[in-house]
Amino acid sequence: MTDLTTHRRPDISIDQQLALRTAAVRLADEFAGVYGIETVERFLHTSYDQFALASTVPHFLPLLAERFARQRLHALARVEGLHQDGRPVVLFLCVHNAGRSQMALGFFQHLAGDRAVAWSGGSEPGTEVNPAAVAAMAERGIDISTEYPKPWTAEVVRAADVVVTMGCGDACPIFPGTRYENWDLDDPAGGTTERVRPVRDEIERRVRHLLDQLGVPAGH
């Protein structure tokens, strides 16, 4: 039986400790033969800490931590050459990871399907995805309501073939050998759905162009 006693968290509730232990079991099973439980737990608990300070919904923290740790472990496996499936990886970055980068992620995943991988992040992650961006994307039949703002991490950036930045300036991470694109787009933060629509449409155009550059057929 897997020993999951490495991390003890007296600072959180018993229910959250149980949720984290359950998440660790799932991740350990998923990455069996790739990473040991120590690595899994370290990524899970550091992911939890990334969200704990700013979160307004502590009940969901273990779930967010599990999702983010899974993404980071997949990224690390790519960086270390432990997982190579030939699919291009794109990372969309903006300041709060609440509007532009989330819409880009939504379009990319919708159009690329399982033919490519996309992630998103922010230099100063917000607390929720912009409701106007959620509404604008829903008009196109794309649901981004279950997404959440998250920071970028070194392994995620290094795993990307293309990093698309949107207004995060000097705060955006720069690593040698990575292809970067900067999309100069209006920040829809605080705007209405009507204000977001032109930004949304321009993002779709650019995502389609990026997919064409990557040789990834775009769905409808």
Short mmCIF file of C-alpha atoms in Angstrom, two decimals:
data_model
loop_
_atom_site.label_atom_id
_atom_site.label_comp_id
_atom_site.label_asym_id
_atom_site.label_seq_id
_atom_site.Cartn_x
_atom_site.Cartn_y
_atom_site.Cartn_z
CA MET A 1 0.00 0.00 0.00
CA THR A 2 1.28 3.48 -0.90
CA ASP A 3 2.52 5.52 2.05
CA LEU A 4 0.98 9.00 1.90
CA THR A 5 2.24 10.42 5.19
CA THR A 6 5.03 12.61 3.86
CA HIS A 7 3.03 15.85 4.09
CA ARG A 8 1.03 16.64 7.19
CA ARG A 9 -0.97 19.87 7.10
CA PRO A 10 -2.12 20.96 10.58
CA ASP A 11 -3.03 24.32 9.02
CA ILE A 12 -6.03 22.92 7.10
CA SER A 13 -9.21 21.10 8.05
CA ILE A 14 -9.47 17.33 8.37
CA ASP A 15 -11.80 17.25 5.36
CA GLN A 16 -9.24 19.06 3.23
CA GLN A 17 -6.45 16.80 4.46
CA LEU A 18 -8.53 13.79 3.43
CA ALA A 19 -9.27 15.38 0.04
CA LEU A 20 -5.55 15.98 -0.53
CA ARG A 21 -4.70 12.41 0.44
CA THR A 22 -7.33 11.12 -1.98
CA ALA A 23 -5.96 13.39 -4.71
CA ALA A 24 -2.44 12.11 -4.02
CA VAL A 25 -3.62 8.51 -4.46
CA ARG A 26 -5.22 9.35 -7.81
CA LEU A 27 -2.15 11.20 -9.06
CA ALA A 28 0.22 8.50 -7.81
CA ASP A 29 -1.77 5.89 -9.74
CA GLU A 30 -1.90 8.08 -12.84
CA PHE A 31 1.85 8.72 -12.85
CA ALA A 32 2.92 5.28 -11.62
CA GLY A 33 6.22 4.32 -13.21
CA VAL A 34 6.96 7.96 -14.06
CA TYR A 35 7.13 9.75 -10.71
CA GLY A 36 7.18 8.48 -7.15
CA ILE A 37 4.85 9.51 -4.39
CA GLU A 38 7.32 12.05 -2.99
CA THR A 39 7.31 14.02 -6.24
CA VAL A 40 3.54 13.71 -6.59
CA GLU A 41 2.94 14.97 -3.06
CA ARG A 42 5.42 17.82 -3.45
CA PHE A 43 3.68 19.06 -6.60
CA LEU A 44 0.23 18.61 -5.06
CA HIS A 45 1.02 20.55 -1.91
CA THR A 46 2.95 23.34 -3.61
CA SER A 47 0.02 23.65 -6.02
CA TYR A 48 -2.33 23.88 -3.03
CA ASP A 49 -0.18 26.66 -1.56
CA GLN A 50 -0.32 28.58 -4.85
CA PHE A 51 -4.08 28.99 -4.45
CA ALA A 52 -4.52 29.07 -0.68
CA LEU A 53 -3.64 32.72 -0.05
CA ALA A 54 -5.95 34.25 -2.65
CA SER A 55 -8.80 31.75 -2.74
CA THR A 56 -12.30 32.80 -1.75
CA VAL A 57 -13.59 29.23 -2.01
CA PRO A 58 -11.36 27.12 0.28
CA HIS A 59 -13.69 24.12 -0.10
CA PHE A 60 -12.51 23.69 -3.70
CA LEU A 61 -8.80 24.14 -3.03
CA PRO A 62 -7.90 20.42 -3.03
CA LEU A 63 -9.63 19.97 -6.40
CA LEU A 64 -7.85 22.99 -7.91
CA ALA A 65 -4.55 21.78 -6.46
CA GLU A 66 -5.05 18.33 -7.99
CA ARG A 67 -5.86 19.75 -11.43
CA PHE A 68 -2.89 22.10 -11.36
CA ALA A 69 -0.51 19.44 -10.04
CA ARG A 70 -1.61 17.09 -12.82
CA GLN A 71 -0.84 19.74 -15.44
CA ARG A 72 2.54 20.48 -13.86
CA LEU A 73 3.50 16.79 -13.68
CA HIS A 74 2.56 16.28 -17.32
CA ALA A 75 4.69 19.31 -18.18
CA LEU A 76 7.64 18.03 -16.14
CA ALA A 77 7.43 14.65 -17.85
CA ARG A 78 7.68 16.40 -21.23
CA VAL A 79 10.63 18.52 -20.11
CA GLU A 80 12.47 15.46 -18.79
CA GLY A 81 11.72 13.42 -21.91
CA LEU A 82 9.56 10.92 -20.03
CA HIS A 83 6.49 11.62 -22.14
CA GLN A 84 6.65 12.55 -25.79
CA ASP A 85 3.52 12.04 -27.88
CA GLY A 86 4.47 14.38 -30.73
CA ARG A 87 1.66 16.84 -30.07
CA PRO A 88 2.59 20.54 -30.04
CA VAL A 89 2.13 22.35 -26.72
CA VAL A 90 1.04 25.98 -26.49
CA LEU A 91 0.95 28.13 -23.35
CA PHE A 92 -1.21 31.27 -23.23
CA LEU A 93 -0.13 33.89 -20.67
CA CYS A 94 -1.69 37.17 -19.57
CA VAL A 95 -1.64 39.14 -16.32
CA HIS A 96 -4.60 37.73 -14.40
CA ASN A 97 -5.31 34.55 -16.42
CA ALA A 98 -8.94 35.59 -16.20
CA GLY A 99 -9.86 36.84 -19.66
CA ARG A 100 -7.68 36.85 -22.77
CA SER A 101 -5.57 33.78 -22.02
CA GLN A 102 -8.66 31.82 -20.90
CA MET A 103 -10.53 32.65 -24.11
CA ALA A 104 -7.47 31.67 -26.16
CA LEU A 105 -7.25 28.39 -24.26
CA GLY A 106 -10.95 27.75 -24.84
CA PHE A 107 -10.71 28.35 -28.59
CA PHE A 108 -7.51 26.32 -28.92
CA GLN A 109 -8.90 23.28 -27.11
CA HIS A 110 -12.20 23.51 -28.98
CA LEU A 111 -10.58 23.80 -32.41
CA ALA A 112 -7.58 21.48 -31.91
CA GLY A 113 -9.30 18.72 -29.95
CA ASP A 114 -6.78 16.08 -28.92
CA ARG A 115 -4.40 16.97 -31.77
CA ALA A 116 -2.50 19.49 -29.62
CA VAL A 117 -2.10 20.50 -25.98
CA ALA A 118 -2.77 23.95 -24.52
CA TRP A 119 -2.36 25.46 -21.07
CA SER A 120 -2.80 28.96 -19.67
CA GLY A 121 -1.41 31.00 -16.79
CA GLY A 122 -0.98 34.47 -15.35
CA SER A 123 1.80 36.60 -13.89
CA GLU A 124 -0.63 37.86 -11.22
CA PRO A 125 -3.52 35.35 -11.22
CA GLY A 126 -6.96 36.68 -10.33
CA THR A 127 -9.56 34.93 -8.21
CA GLU A 128 -12.05 34.01 -10.96
CA VAL A 129 -12.47 33.96 -14.71
CA ASN A 130 -14.05 37.16 -16.04
CA PRO A 131 -17.84 36.53 -16.18
CA ALA A 132 -18.10 38.63 -19.35
CA ALA A 133 -15.48 36.43 -21.02
CA VAL A 134 -17.39 33.32 -19.91
CA ALA A 135 -20.60 34.75 -21.39
CA ALA A 136 -18.91 35.80 -24.63
CA MET A 137 -17.39 32.35 -25.13
CA ALA A 138 -20.73 30.69 -24.34
CA GLU A 139 -22.17 32.60 -27.29
CA ARG A 140 -19.75 30.60 -29.45
CA GLY A 141 -20.69 27.32 -27.78
CA ILE A 142 -17.51 27.07 -25.71
CA ASP A 143 -17.76 26.64 -21.94
CA ILE A 144 -14.88 28.11 -19.93
CA SER A 145 -16.88 28.44 -16.71
CA THR A 146 -15.00 25.57 -15.06
CA GLU A 147 -11.58 27.11 -15.70
CA TYR A 148 -9.69 28.96 -12.98
CA PRO A 149 -6.85 31.52 -12.85
CA LYS A 150 -3.50 29.97 -12.10
CA PRO A 151 0.16 31.05 -12.11
CA TRP A 152 2.76 29.96 -14.60
CA THR A 153 5.48 27.63 -13.35
CA ALA A 154 8.92 26.93 -14.76
CA GLU A 155 8.16 23.37 -15.89
CA VAL A 156 4.98 24.46 -17.69
CA VAL A 157 6.81 27.20 -19.59
CA ARG A 158 9.72 24.92 -20.47
CA ALA A 159 7.36 22.22 -21.75
CA ALA A 160 5.69 24.59 -24.22
CA ASP A 161 6.68 24.71 -27.89
CA VAL A 162 5.04 28.12 -28.21
CA VAL A 163 4.39 30.69 -25.47
CA VAL A 164 1.83 33.35 -26.38
CA THR A 165 2.01 36.44 -24.15
CA MET A 166 -0.78 39.00 -23.84
CA GLY A 167 0.16 42.12 -21.96
CA CYS A 168 2.17 40.71 -19.06
CA GLY A 169 5.29 42.60 -20.17
CA ASP A 170 8.46 42.04 -18.18
CA ALA A 171 6.61 39.69 -15.82
CA CYS A 172 6.31 37.08 -18.56
CA PRO A 173 8.93 34.32 -18.21
CA ILE A 174 11.60 34.10 -20.89
CA PHE A 175 13.49 30.86 -21.47
CA PRO A 176 16.05 30.35 -24.25
CA GLY A 177 14.99 28.05 -27.07
CA THR A 178 11.26 28.62 -26.60
CA ARG A 179 9.24 30.24 -29.36
CA TYR A 180 7.41 33.36 -28.17
CA GLU A 181 4.59 35.37 -29.69
CA ASN A 182 3.09 38.53 -28.24
CA TRP A 183 -0.54 39.26 -29.01
CA ASP A 184 -1.38 42.92 -28.48
CA LEU A 185 -4.99 42.72 -27.33
CA ASP A 186 -7.25 45.00 -25.29
CA ASP A 187 -7.68 43.85 -21.70
CA PRO A 188 -11.38 43.00 -21.22
CA ALA A 189 -11.17 43.17 -17.41
CA GLY A 190 -14.18 44.95 -15.98
CA GLY A 191 -15.88 45.20 -19.36
CA THR A 192 -19.30 44.09 -20.51
CA THR A 193 -19.93 41.13 -22.77
CA GLU A 194 -20.42 43.59 -25.61
CA ARG A 195 -16.95 45.00 -25.01
CA VAL A 196 -15.43 41.52 -24.82
CA ARG A 197 -16.83 40.30 -28.15
CA PRO A 198 -14.32 42.08 -30.44
CA VAL A 199 -11.43 40.79 -28.30
CA ARG A 200 -12.93 37.30 -28.42
CA ASP A 201 -13.24 37.38 -32.20
CA GLU A 202 -9.68 38.61 -32.67
CA ILE A 203 -8.42 35.85 -30.36
CA GLU A 204 -10.26 33.24 -32.42
CA ARG A 205 -8.67 34.58 -35.61
CA ARG A 206 -5.20 34.42 -34.09
CA VAL A 207 -5.72 30.95 -32.62
CA ARG A 208 -6.82 29.64 -36.02
CA HIS A 209 -3.71 31.19 -37.59
CA LEU A 210 -1.49 29.64 -34.91
CA LEU A 211 -3.02 26.21 -35.47
CA ASP A 212 -2.37 26.60 -39.20
CA GLN A 213 1.28 27.46 -38.47
CA LEU A 214 1.59 24.39 -36.26
CA GLY A 215 0.04 22.16 -38.91
CA VAL A 216 -2.87 21.24 -36.66
CA PRO A 217 -6.22 20.89 -38.46
CA ALA A 218 -8.84 23.14 -36.87
CA GLY A 219 -12.29 21.75 -36.17
CA HIS A 220 -15.47 23.79 -36.34
#
